[in-house]
Coordinates of N, CA and C in Angstrom, one line a residue:
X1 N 0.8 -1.2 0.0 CA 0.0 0.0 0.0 C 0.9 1.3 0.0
X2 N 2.3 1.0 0.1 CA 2.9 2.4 -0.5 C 3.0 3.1 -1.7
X3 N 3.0 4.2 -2.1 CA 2.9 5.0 -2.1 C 3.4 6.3 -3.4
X4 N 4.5 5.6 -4.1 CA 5.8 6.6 -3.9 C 6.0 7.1 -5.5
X5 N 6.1 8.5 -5.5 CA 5.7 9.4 -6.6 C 6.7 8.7 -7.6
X6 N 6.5 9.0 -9.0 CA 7.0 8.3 -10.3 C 8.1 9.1 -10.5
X7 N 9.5 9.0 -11.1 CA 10.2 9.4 -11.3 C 10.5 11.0 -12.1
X8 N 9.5 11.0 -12.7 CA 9.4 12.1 -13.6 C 8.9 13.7 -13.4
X9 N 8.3 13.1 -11.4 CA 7.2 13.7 -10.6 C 7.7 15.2 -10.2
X10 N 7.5 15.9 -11.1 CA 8.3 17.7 -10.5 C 8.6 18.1 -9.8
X11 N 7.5 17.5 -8.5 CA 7.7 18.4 -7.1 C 8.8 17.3 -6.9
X12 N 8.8 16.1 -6.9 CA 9.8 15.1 -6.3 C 11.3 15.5 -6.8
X13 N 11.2 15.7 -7.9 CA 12.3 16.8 -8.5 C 13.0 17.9 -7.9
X14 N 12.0 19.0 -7.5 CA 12.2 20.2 -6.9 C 12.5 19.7 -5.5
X15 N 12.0 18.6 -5.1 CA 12.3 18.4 -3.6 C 13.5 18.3 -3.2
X16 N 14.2 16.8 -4.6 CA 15.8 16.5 -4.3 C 16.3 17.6 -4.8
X17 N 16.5 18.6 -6.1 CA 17.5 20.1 -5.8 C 17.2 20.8 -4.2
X18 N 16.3 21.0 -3.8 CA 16.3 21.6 -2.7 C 16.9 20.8 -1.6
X19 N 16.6 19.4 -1.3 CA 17.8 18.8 -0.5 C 19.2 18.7 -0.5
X20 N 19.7 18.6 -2.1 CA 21.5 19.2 -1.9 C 21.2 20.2 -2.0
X21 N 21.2 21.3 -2.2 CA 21.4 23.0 -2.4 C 21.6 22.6 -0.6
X22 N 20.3 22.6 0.1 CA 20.6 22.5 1.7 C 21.6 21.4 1.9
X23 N 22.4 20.6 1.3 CA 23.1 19.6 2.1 C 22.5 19.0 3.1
X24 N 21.1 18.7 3.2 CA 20.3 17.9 3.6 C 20.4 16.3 2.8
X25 N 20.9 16.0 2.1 CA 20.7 15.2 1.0 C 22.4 14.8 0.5
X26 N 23.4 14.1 1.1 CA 24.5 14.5 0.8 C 24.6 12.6 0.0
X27 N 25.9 12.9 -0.5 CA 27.1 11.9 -1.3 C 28.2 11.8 -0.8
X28 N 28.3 10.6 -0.6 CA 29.7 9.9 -0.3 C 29.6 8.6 0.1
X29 N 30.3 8.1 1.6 CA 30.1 7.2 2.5 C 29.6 7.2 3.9
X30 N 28.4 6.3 4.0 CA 27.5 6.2 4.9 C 27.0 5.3 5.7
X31 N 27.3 4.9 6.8 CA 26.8 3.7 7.4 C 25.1 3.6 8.0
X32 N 24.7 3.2 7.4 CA 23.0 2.6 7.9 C 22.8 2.1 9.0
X33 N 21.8 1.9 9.8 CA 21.4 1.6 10.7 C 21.3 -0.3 10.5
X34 N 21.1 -0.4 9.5 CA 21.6 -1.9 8.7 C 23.0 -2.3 8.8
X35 N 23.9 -1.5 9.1 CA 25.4 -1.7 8.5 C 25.4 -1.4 7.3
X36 N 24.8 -1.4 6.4 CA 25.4 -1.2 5.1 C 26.5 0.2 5.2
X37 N 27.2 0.1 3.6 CA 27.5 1.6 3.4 C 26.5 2.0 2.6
X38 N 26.1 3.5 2.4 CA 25.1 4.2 1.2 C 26.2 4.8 0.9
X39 N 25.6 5.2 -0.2 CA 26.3 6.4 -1.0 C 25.4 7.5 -0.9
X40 N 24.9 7.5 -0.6 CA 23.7 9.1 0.0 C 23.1 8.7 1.8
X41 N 22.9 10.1 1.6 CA 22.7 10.3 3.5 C 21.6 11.4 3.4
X42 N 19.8 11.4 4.0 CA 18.9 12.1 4.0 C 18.9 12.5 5.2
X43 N 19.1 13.3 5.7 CA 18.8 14.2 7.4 C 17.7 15.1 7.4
X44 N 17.1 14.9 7.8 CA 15.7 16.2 7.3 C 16.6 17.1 8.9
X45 N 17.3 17.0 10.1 CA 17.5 17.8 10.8 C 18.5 18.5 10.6
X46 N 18.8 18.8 9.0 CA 19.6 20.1 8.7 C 18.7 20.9 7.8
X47 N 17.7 20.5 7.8 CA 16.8 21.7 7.9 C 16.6 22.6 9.1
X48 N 17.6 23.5 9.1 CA 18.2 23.8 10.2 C 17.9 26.0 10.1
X49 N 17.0 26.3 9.2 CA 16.6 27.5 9.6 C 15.2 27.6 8.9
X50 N 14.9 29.4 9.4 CA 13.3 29.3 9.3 C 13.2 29.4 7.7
X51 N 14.2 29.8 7.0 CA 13.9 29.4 5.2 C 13.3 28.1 4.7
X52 N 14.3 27.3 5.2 CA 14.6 26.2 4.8 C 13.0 25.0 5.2
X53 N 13.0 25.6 6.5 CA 11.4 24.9 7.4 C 10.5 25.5 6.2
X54 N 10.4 26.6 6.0 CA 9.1 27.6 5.7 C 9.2 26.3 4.2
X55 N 10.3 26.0 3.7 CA 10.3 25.4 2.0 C 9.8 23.9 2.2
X56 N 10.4 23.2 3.5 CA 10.3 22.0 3.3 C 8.5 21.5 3.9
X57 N 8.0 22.8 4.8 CA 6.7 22.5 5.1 C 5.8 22.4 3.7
X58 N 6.2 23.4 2.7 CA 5.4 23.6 1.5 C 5.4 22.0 0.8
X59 N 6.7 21.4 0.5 CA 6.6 20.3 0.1 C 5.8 19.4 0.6
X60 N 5.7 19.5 2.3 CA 4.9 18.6 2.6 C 3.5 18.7 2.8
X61 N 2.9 19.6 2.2 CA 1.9 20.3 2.5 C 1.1 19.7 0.7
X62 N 2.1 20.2 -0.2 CA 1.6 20.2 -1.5 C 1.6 18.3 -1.8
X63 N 2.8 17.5 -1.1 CA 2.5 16.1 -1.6 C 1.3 15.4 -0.4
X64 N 0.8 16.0 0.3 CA -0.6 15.3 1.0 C -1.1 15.3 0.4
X65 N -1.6 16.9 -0.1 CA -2.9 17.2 -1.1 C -2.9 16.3 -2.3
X66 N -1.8 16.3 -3.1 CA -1.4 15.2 -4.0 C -1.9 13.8 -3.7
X67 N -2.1 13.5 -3.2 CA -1.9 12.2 -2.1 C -3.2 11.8 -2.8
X68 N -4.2 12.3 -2.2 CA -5.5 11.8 -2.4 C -6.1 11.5 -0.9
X69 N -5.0 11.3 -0.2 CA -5.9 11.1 1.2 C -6.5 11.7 2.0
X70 N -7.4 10.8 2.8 CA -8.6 11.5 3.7 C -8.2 11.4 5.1
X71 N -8.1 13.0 5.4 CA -8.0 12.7 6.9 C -8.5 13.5 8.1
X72 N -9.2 13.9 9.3 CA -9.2 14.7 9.9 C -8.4 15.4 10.7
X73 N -7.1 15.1 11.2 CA -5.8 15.5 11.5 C -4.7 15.3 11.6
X74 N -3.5 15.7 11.9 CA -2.6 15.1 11.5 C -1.8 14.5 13.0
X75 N -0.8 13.9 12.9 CA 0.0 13.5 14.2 C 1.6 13.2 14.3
X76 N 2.4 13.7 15.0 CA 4.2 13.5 14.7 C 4.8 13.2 16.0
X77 N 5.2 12.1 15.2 CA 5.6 11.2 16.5 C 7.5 11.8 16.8
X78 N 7.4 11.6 18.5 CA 8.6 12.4 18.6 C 9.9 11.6 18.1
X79 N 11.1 12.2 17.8 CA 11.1 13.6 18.0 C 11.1 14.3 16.7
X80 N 11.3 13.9 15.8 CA 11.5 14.4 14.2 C 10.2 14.8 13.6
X81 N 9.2 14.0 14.0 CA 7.9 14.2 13.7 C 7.2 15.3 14.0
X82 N 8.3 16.0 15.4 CA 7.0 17.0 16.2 C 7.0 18.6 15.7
X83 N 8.5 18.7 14.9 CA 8.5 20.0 14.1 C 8.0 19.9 12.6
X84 N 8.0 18.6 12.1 CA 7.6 18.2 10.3 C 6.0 18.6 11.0
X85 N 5.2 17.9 11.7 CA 4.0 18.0 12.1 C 3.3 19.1 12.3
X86 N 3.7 20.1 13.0 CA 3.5 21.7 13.0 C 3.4 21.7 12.0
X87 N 5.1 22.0 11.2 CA 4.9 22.7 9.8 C 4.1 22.7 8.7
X88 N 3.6 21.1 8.7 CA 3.1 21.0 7.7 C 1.4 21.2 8.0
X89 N 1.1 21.3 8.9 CA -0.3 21.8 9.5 C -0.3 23.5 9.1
X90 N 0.5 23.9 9.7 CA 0.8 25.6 9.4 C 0.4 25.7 8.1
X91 N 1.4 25.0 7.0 CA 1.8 25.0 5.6 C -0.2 24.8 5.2
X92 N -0.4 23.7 5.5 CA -1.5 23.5 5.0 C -2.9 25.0 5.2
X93 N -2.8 24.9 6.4 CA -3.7 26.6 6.6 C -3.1 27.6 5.8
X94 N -1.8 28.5 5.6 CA -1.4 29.0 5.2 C -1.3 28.8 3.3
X95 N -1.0 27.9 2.6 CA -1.3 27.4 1.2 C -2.1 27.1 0.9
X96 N -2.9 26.2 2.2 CA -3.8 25.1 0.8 C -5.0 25.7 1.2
X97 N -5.7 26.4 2.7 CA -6.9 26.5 3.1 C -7.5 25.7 3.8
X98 N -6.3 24.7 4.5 CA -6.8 23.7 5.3 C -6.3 24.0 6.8
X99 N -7.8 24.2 7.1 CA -7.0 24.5 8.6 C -7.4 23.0 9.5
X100 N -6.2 22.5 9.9 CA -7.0 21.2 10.7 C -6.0 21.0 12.0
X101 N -6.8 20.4 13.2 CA -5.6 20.1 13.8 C -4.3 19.0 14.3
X102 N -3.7 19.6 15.0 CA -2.6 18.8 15.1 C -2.3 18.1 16.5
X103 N -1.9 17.1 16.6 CA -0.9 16.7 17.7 C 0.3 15.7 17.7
X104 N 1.1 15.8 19.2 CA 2.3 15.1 19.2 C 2.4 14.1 20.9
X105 N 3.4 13.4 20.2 CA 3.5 12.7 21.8 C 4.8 13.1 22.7
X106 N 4.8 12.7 23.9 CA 6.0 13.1 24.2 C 6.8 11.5 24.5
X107 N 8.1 11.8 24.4 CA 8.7 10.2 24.9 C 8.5 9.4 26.2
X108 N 8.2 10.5 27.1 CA 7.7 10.0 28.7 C 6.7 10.8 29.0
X109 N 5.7 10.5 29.9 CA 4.7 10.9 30.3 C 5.2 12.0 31.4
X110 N 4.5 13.5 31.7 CA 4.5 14.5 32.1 C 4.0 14.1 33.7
X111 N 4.8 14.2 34.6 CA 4.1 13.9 36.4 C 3.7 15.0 36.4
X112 N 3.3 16.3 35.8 CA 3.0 17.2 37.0 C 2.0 18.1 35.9
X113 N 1.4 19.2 36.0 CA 0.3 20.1 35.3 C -0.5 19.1 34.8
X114 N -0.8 18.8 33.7 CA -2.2 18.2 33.0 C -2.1 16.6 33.6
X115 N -0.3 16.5 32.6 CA 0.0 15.4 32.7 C -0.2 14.7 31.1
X116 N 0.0 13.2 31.0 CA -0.2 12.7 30.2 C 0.8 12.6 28.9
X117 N 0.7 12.1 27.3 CA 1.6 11.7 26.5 C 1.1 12.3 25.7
X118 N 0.4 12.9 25.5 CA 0.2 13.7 24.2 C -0.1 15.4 24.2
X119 N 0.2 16.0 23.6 CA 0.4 17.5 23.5 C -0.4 18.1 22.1
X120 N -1.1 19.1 22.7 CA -1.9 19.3 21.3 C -3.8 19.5 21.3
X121 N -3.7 19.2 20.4 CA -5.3 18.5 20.1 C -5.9 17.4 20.4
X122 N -6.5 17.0 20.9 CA -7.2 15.7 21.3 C -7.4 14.7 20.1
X123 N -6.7 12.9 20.1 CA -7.1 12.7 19.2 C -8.4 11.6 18.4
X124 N -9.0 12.6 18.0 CA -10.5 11.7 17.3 C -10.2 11.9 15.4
X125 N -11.1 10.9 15.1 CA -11.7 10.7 13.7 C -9.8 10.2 13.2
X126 N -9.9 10.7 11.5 CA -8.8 9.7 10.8 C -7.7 10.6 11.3
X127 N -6.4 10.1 11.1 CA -5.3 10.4 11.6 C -4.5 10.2 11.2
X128 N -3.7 11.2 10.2 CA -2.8 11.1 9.8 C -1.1 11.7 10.0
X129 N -0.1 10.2 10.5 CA 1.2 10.5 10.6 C 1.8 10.9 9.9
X130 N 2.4 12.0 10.4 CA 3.7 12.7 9.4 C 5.1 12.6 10.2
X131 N 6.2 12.3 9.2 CA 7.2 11.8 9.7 C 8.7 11.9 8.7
X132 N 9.6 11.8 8.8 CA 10.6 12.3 8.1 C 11.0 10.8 7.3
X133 N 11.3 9.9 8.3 CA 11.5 8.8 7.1 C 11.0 7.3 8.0
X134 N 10.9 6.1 7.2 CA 10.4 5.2 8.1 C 11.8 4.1 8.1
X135 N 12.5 3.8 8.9 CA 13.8 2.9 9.1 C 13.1 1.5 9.1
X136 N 13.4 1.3 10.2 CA 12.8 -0.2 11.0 C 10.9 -0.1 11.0
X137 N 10.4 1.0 11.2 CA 9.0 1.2 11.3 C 8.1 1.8 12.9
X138 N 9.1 1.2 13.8 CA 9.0 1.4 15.2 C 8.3 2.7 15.7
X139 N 8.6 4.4 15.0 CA 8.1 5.0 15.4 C 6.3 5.3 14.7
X140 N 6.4 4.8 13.3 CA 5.1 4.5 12.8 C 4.3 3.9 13.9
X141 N 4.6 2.5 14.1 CA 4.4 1.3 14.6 C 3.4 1.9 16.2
X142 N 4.5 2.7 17.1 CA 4.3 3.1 18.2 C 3.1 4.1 17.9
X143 N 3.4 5.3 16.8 CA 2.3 6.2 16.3 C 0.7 5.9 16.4
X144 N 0.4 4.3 15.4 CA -0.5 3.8 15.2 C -1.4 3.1 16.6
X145 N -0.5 3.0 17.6 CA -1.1 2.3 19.2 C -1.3 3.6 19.8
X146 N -0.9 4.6 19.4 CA -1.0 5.9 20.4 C -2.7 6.5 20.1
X147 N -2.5 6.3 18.5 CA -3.8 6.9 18.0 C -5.0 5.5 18.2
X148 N -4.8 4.7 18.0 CA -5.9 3.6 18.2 C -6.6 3.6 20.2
X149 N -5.4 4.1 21.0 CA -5.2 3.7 22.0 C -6.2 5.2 22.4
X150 N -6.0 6.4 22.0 CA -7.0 7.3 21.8 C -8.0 7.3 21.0
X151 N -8.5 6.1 20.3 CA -9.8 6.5 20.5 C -10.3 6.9 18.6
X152 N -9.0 7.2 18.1 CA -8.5 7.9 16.7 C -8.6 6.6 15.3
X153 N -8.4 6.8 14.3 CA -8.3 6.0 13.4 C -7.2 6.2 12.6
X154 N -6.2 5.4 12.4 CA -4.8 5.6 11.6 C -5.4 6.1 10.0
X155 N -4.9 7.0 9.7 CA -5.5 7.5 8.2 C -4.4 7.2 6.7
X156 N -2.7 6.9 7.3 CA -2.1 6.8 6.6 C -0.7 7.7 7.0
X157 N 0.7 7.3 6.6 CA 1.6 8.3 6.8 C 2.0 9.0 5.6
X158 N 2.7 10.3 6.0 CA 3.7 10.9 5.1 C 5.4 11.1 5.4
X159 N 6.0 10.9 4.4 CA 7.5 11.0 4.7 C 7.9 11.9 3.8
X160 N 9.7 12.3 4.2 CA 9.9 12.7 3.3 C 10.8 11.9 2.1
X161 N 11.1 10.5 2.6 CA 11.9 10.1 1.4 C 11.7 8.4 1.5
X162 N 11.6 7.6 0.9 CA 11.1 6.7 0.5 C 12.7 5.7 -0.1
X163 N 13.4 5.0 0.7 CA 15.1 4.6 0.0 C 14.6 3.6 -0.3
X164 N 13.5 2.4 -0.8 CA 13.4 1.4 -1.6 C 14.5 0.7 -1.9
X165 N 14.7 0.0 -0.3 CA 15.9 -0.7 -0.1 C 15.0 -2.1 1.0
X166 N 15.5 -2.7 0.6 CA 14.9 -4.2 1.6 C 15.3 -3.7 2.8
X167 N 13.9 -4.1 4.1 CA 14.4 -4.1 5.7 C 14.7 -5.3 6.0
X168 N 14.1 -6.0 6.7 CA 14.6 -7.5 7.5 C 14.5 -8.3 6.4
X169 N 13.2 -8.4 5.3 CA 12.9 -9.3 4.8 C 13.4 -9.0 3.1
X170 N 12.5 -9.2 2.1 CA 12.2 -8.8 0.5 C 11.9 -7.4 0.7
X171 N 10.7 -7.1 1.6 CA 9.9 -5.4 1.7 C 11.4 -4.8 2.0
X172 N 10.3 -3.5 1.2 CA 11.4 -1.9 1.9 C 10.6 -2.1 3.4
X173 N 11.5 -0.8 3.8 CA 11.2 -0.7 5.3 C 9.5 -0.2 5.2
X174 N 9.3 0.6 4.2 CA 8.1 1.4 4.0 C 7.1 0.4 3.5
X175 N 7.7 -0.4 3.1 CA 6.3 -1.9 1.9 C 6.1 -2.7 3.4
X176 N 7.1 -3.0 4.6 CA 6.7 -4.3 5.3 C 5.5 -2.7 6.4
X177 N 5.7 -2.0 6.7 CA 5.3 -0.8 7.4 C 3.6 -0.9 7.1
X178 N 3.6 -0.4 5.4 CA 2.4 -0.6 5.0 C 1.7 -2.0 5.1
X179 N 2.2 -2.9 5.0 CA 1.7 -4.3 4.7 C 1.2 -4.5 5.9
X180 N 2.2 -4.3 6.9 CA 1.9 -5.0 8.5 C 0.7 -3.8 9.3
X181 N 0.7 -3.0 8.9 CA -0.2 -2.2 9.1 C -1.9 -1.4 8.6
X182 N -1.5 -2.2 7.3 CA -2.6 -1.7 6.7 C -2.8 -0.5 6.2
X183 N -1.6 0.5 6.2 CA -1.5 1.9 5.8 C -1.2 2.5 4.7
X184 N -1.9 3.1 4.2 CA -0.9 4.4 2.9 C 0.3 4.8 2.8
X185 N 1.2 4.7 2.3 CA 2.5 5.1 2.9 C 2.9 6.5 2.0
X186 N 2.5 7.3 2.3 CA 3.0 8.6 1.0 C 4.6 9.1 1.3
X187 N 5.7 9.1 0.5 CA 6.3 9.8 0.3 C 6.7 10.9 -0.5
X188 N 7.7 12.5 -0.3 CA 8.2 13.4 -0.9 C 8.7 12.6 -2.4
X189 N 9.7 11.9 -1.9 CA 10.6 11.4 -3.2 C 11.0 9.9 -2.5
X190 N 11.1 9.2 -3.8 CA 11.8 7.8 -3.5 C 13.4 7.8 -4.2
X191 N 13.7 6.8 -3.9 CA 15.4 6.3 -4.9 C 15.0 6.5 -5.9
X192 N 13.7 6.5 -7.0 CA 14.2 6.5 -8.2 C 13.9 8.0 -8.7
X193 N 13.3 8.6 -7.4 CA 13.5 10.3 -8.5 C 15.4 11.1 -7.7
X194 N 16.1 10.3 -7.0 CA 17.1 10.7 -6.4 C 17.7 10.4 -7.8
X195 N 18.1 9.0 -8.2 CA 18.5 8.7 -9.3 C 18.3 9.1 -10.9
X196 N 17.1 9.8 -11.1 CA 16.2 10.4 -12.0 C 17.7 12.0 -12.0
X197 N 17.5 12.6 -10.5 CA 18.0 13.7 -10.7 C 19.7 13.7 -10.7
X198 N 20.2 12.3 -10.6 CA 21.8 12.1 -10.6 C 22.2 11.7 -12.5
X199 N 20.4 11.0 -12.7 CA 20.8 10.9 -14.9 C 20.7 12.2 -15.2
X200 N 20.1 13.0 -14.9 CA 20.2 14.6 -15.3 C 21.3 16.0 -15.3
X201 N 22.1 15.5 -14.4 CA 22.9 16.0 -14.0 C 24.6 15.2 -14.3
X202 N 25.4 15.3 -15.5 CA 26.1 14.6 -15.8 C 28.1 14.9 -15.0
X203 N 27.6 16.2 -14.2 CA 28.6 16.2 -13.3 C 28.6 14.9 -12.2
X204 N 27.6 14.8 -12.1 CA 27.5 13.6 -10.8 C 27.5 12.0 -11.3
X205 N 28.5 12.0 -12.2 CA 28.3 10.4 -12.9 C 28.6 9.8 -11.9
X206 N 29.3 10.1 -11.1 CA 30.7 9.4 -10.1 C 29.3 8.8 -8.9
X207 N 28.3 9.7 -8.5 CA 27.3 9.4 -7.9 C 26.2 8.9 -8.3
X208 N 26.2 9.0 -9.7 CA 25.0 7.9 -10.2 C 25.7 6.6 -10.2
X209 N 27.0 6.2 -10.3 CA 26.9 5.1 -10.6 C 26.8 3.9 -9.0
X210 N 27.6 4.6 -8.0 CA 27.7 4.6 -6.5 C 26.1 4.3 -6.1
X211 N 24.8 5.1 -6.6 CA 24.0 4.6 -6.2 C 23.3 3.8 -6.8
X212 N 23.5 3.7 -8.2 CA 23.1 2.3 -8.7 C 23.6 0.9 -8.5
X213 N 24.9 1.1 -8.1 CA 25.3 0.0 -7.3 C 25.0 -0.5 -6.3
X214 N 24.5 0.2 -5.4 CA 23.6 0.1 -4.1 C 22.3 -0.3 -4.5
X215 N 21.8 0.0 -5.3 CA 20.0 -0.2 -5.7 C 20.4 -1.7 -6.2
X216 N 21.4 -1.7 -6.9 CA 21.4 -3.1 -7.4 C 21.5 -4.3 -6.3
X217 N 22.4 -4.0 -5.4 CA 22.7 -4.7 -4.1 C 21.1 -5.3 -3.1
X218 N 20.3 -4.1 -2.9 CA 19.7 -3.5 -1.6 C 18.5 -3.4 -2.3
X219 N 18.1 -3.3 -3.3 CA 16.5 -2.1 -3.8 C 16.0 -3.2 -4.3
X220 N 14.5 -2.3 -4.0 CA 13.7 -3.5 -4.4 C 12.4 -2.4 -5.2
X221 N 11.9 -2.6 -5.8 CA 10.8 -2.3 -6.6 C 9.3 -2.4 -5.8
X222 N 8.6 -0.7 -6.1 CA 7.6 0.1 -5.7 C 7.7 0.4 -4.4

């Protein structure tokens, strides 16, 4: 049930120039949470000023609407989730005309004022996670018990990047996510519009071929 825009996809385009310009999006050598090495590295946390937020909320604002999906609000699980989560709620009132609301959890429960794990909006009806990328699945995973456990209905996630690389099994981390969960999995961009913008760009052969060697290794298809 994922997701993941077609290579040719503009905004997915515009998204990877805007991730190197920011060095958000870098080339070389990189160790995975897998062990592997990559030859690219996604950090959405060097999106590191109010420019850069103000651009990356737009993208995620413009690829929901894209999406198709239905939801009543949104949710960001900590800690990467809880500034993508704002922004992209802001982004959405501010661009699209959608004003809806938001919440977040915290990693430990509050002893003292209200109290409790979640911060925000109370959460009812569909529910949609937003999130920077899905690894192992864990913060999804934890997301989807938080909202069920309130009362809420999982509506589907959003990420910003999609590396269509096998996790434990055949699935990407994002295909076993969707599968085991039953979810939408929307992403910004996947490996093949990263790749899309390394054939375009013929200074970077040295990097297209580094990551097609990896996809060859690692990637798995949709």
């Amino acid at each position: 049930m994922s997701n993941t825009p077609s290579r040719n996809d503009t905004l997915a385009q515009d998204f990877v120039a805007f991730a190197v310009q920011s060095k958000v999006l870098r080339f070389g050598e990189f160790k995975t949470k897998a062990g592997r090495l990559s030859p690219y590295f996604f950090n959405a946390g060097l999106f590191d000023d109010g420019a850069k937020l103000g651009r990356l909320a737009e993208f995620y604002a413009r690829r929901l609407i894209d999406s198709g999906l239905q939801f009543d609000m949104l949710f960001g699980p900590a800690y990467k989730g809880i500034p993508l989560v704002t922004l992209t709620a802001a982004a959405l009132a501010e661009h699209e005309g959608i004003d809806l609301p938001f919440s977040f959890n915290r990693k430990e429960a509050k002893d003292h004022g209200e109290g409790g794990l979640i911060i925000g909006a109370p959460i009812q009806g569909r529910v949609l996670i937003v999130d920077d990328v899905i690894t192992a699945g864990t913060a999804t995973r934890e997301s989807v018990e938080i909202i069920r456990r309130a009362g809420g209905t999982p509506a589907g996630v959003l990420i910003s990047v999609d590396r269509q690389e096998r996790g434990s099994g055949e699935r990407s981390a994002v295909q076993e996510a969707a599968h085991d969960l039953g979810l939408k999995v929307v992403s910004i961009i996947c490996l093949d519009d990263l790749v899309h913008h390394l054939e375009a760009n013929p200074a970077m052969s040295a990097q297209l071929a580094a990551v097609a060697d990896y996809r060859a290794r690692y990637g798995v298809q949709g």
